[in-house]
C-alpha positions as a printed NumPy array, in Angstrom:
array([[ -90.91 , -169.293, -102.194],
       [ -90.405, -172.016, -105.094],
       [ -92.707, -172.082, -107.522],
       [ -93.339, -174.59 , -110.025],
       [ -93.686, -173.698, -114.022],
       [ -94.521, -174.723, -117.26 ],
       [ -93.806, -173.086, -120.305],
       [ -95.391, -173.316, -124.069],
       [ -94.52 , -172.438, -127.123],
       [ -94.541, -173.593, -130.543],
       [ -91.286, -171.775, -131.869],
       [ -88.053, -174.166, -131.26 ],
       [ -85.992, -170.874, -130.135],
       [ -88.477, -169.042, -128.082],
       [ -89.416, -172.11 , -126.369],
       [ -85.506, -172.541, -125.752],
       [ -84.94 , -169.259, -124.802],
       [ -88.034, -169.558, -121.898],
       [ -86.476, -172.289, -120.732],
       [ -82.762, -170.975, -120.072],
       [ -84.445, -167.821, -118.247],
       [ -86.34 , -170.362, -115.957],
       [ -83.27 , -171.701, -115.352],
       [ -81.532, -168.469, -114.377],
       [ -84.299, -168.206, -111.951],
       [ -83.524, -169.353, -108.97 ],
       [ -87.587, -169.258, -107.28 ],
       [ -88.516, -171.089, -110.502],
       [ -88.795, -175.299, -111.405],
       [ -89.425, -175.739, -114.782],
       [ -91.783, -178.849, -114.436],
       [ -92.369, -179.268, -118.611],
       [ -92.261, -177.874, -121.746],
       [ -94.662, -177.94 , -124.516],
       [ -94.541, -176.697, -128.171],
       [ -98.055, -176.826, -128.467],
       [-101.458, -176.115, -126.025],
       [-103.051, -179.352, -126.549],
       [-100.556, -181.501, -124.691],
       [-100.311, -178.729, -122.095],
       [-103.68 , -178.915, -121.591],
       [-103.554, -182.841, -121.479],
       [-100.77 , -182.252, -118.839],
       [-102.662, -180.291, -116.459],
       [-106.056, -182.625, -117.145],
       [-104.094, -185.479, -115.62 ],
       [-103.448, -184.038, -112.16 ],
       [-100.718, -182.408, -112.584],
       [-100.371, -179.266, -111.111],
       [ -98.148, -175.764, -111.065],
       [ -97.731, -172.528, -109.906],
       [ -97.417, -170.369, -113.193],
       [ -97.76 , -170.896, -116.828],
       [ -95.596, -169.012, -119.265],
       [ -97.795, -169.376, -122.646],
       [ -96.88 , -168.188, -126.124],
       [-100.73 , -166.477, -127.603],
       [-100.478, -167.345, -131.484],
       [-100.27 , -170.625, -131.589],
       [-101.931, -173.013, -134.338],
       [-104.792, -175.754, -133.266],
       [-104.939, -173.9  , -129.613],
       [-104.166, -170.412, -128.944],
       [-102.752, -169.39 , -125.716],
       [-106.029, -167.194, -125.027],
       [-108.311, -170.467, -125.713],
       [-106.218, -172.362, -123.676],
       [-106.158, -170.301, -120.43 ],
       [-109.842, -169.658, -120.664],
       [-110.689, -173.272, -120.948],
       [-108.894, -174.319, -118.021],
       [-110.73 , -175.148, -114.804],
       [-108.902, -173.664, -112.008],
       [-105.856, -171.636, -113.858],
       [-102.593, -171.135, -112.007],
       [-101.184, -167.769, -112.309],
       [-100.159, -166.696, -116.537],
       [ -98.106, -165.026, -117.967],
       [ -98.821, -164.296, -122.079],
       [ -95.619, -164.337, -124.048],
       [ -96.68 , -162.65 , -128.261],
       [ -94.972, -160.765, -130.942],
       [ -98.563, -159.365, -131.331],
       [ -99.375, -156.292, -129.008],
       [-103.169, -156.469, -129.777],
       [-103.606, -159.007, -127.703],
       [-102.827, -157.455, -124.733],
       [-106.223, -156.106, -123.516],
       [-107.485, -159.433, -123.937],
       [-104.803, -160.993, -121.901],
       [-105.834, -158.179, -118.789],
       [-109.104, -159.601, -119.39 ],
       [-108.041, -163.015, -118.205],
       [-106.309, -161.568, -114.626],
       [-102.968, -162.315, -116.539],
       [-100.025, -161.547, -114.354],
       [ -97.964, -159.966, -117.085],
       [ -97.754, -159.477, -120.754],
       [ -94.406, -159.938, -122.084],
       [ -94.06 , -158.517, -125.839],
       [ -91.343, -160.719, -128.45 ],
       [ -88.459, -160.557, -128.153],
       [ -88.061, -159.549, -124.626],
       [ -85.557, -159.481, -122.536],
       [ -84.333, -161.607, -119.484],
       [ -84.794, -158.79 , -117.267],
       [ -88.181, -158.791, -118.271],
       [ -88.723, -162.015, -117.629],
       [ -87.462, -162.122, -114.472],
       [ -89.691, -159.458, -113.151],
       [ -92.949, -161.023, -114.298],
       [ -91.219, -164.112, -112.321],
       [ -90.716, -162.444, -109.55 ],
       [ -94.292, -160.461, -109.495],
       [ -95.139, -164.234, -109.635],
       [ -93.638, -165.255, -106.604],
       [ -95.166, -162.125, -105.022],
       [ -98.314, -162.621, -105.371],
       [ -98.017, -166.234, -104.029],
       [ -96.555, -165.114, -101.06 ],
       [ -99.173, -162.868, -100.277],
       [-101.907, -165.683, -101.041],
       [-100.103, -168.174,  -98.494],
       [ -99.567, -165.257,  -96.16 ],
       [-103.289, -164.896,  -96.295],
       [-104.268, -169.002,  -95.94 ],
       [-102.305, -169.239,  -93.132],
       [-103.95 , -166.016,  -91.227],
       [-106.924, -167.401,  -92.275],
       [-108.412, -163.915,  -93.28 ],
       [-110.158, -163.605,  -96.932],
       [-108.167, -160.573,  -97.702],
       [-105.226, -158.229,  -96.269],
       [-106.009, -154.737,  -95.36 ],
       [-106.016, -152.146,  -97.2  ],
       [-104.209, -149.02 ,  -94.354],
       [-106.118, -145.619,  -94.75 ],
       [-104.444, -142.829,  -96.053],
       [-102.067, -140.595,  -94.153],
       [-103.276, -137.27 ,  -92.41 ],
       [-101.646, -135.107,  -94.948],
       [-103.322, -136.783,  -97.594],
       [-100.265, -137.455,  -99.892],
       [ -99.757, -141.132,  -99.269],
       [-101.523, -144.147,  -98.326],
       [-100.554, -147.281,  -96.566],
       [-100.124, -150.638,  -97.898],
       [ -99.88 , -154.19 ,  -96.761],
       [ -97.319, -156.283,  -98.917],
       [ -94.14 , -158.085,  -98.691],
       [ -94.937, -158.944,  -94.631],
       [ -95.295, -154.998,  -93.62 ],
       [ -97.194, -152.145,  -94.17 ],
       [ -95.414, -149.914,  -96.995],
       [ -96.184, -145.925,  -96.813],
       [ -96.585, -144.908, -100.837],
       [ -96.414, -141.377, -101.984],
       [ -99.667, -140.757, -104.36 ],
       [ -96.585, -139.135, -106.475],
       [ -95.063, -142.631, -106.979],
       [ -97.523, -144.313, -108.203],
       [ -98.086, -144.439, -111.661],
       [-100.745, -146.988, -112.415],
       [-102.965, -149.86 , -110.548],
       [-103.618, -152.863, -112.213],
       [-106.355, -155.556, -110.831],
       [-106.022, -159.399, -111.378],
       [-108.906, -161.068, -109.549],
       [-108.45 , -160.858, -105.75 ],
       [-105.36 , -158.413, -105.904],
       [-103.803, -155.561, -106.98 ],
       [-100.577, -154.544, -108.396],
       [ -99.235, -151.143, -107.923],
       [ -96.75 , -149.766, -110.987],
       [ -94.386, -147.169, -109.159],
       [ -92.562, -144.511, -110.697],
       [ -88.861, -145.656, -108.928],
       [ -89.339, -148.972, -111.154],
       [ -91.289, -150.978, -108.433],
       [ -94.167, -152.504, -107.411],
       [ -96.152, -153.502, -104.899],
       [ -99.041, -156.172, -104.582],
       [-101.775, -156.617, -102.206],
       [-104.524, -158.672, -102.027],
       [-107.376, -156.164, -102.39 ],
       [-110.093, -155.311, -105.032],
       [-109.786, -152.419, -107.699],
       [-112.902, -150.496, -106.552],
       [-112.084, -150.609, -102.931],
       [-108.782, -149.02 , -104.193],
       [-110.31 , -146.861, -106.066],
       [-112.311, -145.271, -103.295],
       [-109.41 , -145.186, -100.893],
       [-107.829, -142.823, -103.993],
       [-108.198, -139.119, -104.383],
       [-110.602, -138.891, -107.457],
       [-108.889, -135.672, -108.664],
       [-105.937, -137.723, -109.292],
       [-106.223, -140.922, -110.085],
       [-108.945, -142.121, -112.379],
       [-110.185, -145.308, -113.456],
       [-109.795, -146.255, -117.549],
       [-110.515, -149.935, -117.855],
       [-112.3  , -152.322, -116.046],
       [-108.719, -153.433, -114.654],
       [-106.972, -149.795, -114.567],
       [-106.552, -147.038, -112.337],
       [-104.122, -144.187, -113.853],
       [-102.229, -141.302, -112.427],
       [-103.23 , -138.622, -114.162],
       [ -99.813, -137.002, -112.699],
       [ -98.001, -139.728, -115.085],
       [-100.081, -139.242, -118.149],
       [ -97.96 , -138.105, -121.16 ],
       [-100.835, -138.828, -123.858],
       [-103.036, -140.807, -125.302],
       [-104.848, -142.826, -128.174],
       [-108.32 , -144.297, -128.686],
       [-107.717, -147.467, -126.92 ],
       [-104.549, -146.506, -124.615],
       [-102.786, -144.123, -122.239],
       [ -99.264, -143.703, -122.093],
       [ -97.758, -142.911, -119.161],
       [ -94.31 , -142.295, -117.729],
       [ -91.465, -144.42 , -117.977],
       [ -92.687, -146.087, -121.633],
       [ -95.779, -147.863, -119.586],
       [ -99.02 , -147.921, -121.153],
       [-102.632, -149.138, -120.222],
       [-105.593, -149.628, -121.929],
       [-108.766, -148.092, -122.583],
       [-111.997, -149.401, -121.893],
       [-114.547, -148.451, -124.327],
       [-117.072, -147.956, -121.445],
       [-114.497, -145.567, -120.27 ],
       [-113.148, -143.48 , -123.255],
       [-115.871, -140.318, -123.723],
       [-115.224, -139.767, -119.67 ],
       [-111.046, -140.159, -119.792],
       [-111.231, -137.644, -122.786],
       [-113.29 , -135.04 , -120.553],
       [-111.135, -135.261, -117.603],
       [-108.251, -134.949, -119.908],
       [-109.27 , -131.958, -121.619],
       [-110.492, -130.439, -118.715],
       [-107.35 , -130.469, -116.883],
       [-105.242, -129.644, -119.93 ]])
């Protein structure tokens, strides 16, 4: 599946260097470029329309944030910042990914490609028809539970997973072989489907394996494989219990 992109930023050479990784993807079509938010935003006021938007944060007059949360209907986003503390405020508006300066192609290409994921699953699901795929129940023994992505049903080891991140109407399983898998399902239905004892909820957009948790800080939990999520304040006092209760 094509899908059709814009991408913003107001540095010269990180606005050039978005636009030869679009190019190196095949899925993508770079539609336009902008070095600023406001004609962006004039772009997509004037019926024009795309699949993803690949948005620098700090930008001056507009800021990538600002601009996202102003738009009406917003395609799928993914924030591109030398600044990591806007990440939890990226989560916060169902971002796809989060892609720290400078970063890599390979990088790139697998927030693309988590793109192009996710909107196969949501034509998968207009053309069924149904509102949402199912979630499978977990196995007998009670060490892996089914999934419905990619076209089939995928069995996943508790063990692999290392996180579960929500964006609106899906969610995005990190796994600890370097994959992922996405599946148009809510974050508290996943959470019951979970064993509590091992997998607890740390955000209002995270579910962590404790299995994977290497440490922690006031607002975020490291876990293996240099991934991280954040901390909810609502959920800090509760994470610290578990933690030291288990440790």
């Amino acid at each position: 599946m094509n899908l059709k992109c814009i991408v913003i930023d107001d540095e010269p050479l990180a606005l050039m260097q978005m636009q030869n990784y679009v190019a190196r993807v095949p899925f993508l079509e770079l539609v336009e470029s902008f070095d600023n938010a406001v004609e962006a935003r004039d772009f997509l006021g004037t019926d024009n329309s795309v699949d993803l938007i690949f948005v620098d944060i700090n930008m001056p007059e507009l800021s990538g944030i600002d601009f996202v949360r102003g738009l009406e209907s917003a395609p799928m986003v993914v924030f591109t910042t030398a600044y990591s503390e806007y990440a939890v405020e990226s989560f916060k508006l169902d971002a796809i990914d989060y892609l720290l300066k400078p970063f890599s192609f390979e990088s790139f290409e697998r927030a693309a490609k988590k793109a192009q994921s996710i909107a196969q699953l949501l034509a998968l699901r207009d053309s069924t028809n149904s509102d949402s795929l199912p979630l499978g129940e977990q196995s007998a023994e009670k060490e892996c539970i089914s999934i419905r992505a990619d076209h089939k049903t995928s069995l996943v080891r508790y063990s692999n997973i290392v996180y579960i991140e929500s964006a609106g109407e899906y969610v995005r399983l990190h796994l600890a072989d370097g994959g992922h898998l996405v599946t148009l399902f809510r974050l508290k239905n996943m959470e019951s489907a979970l064993p509590s004892e091992r997998f607890v909820r740390v955000h209002r957009s995270f579910i962590v394996n404790l299995e994977h948790v290497t440490g922690y800080t006031k607002g975020r939990v490291f876990l293996t494989g240099d991934e991280y999520a954040p901390i909810g304040e609502n959920y800090r006092d509760s994470f610290a219990a578990i933690v030291e209760k288990i440790g």
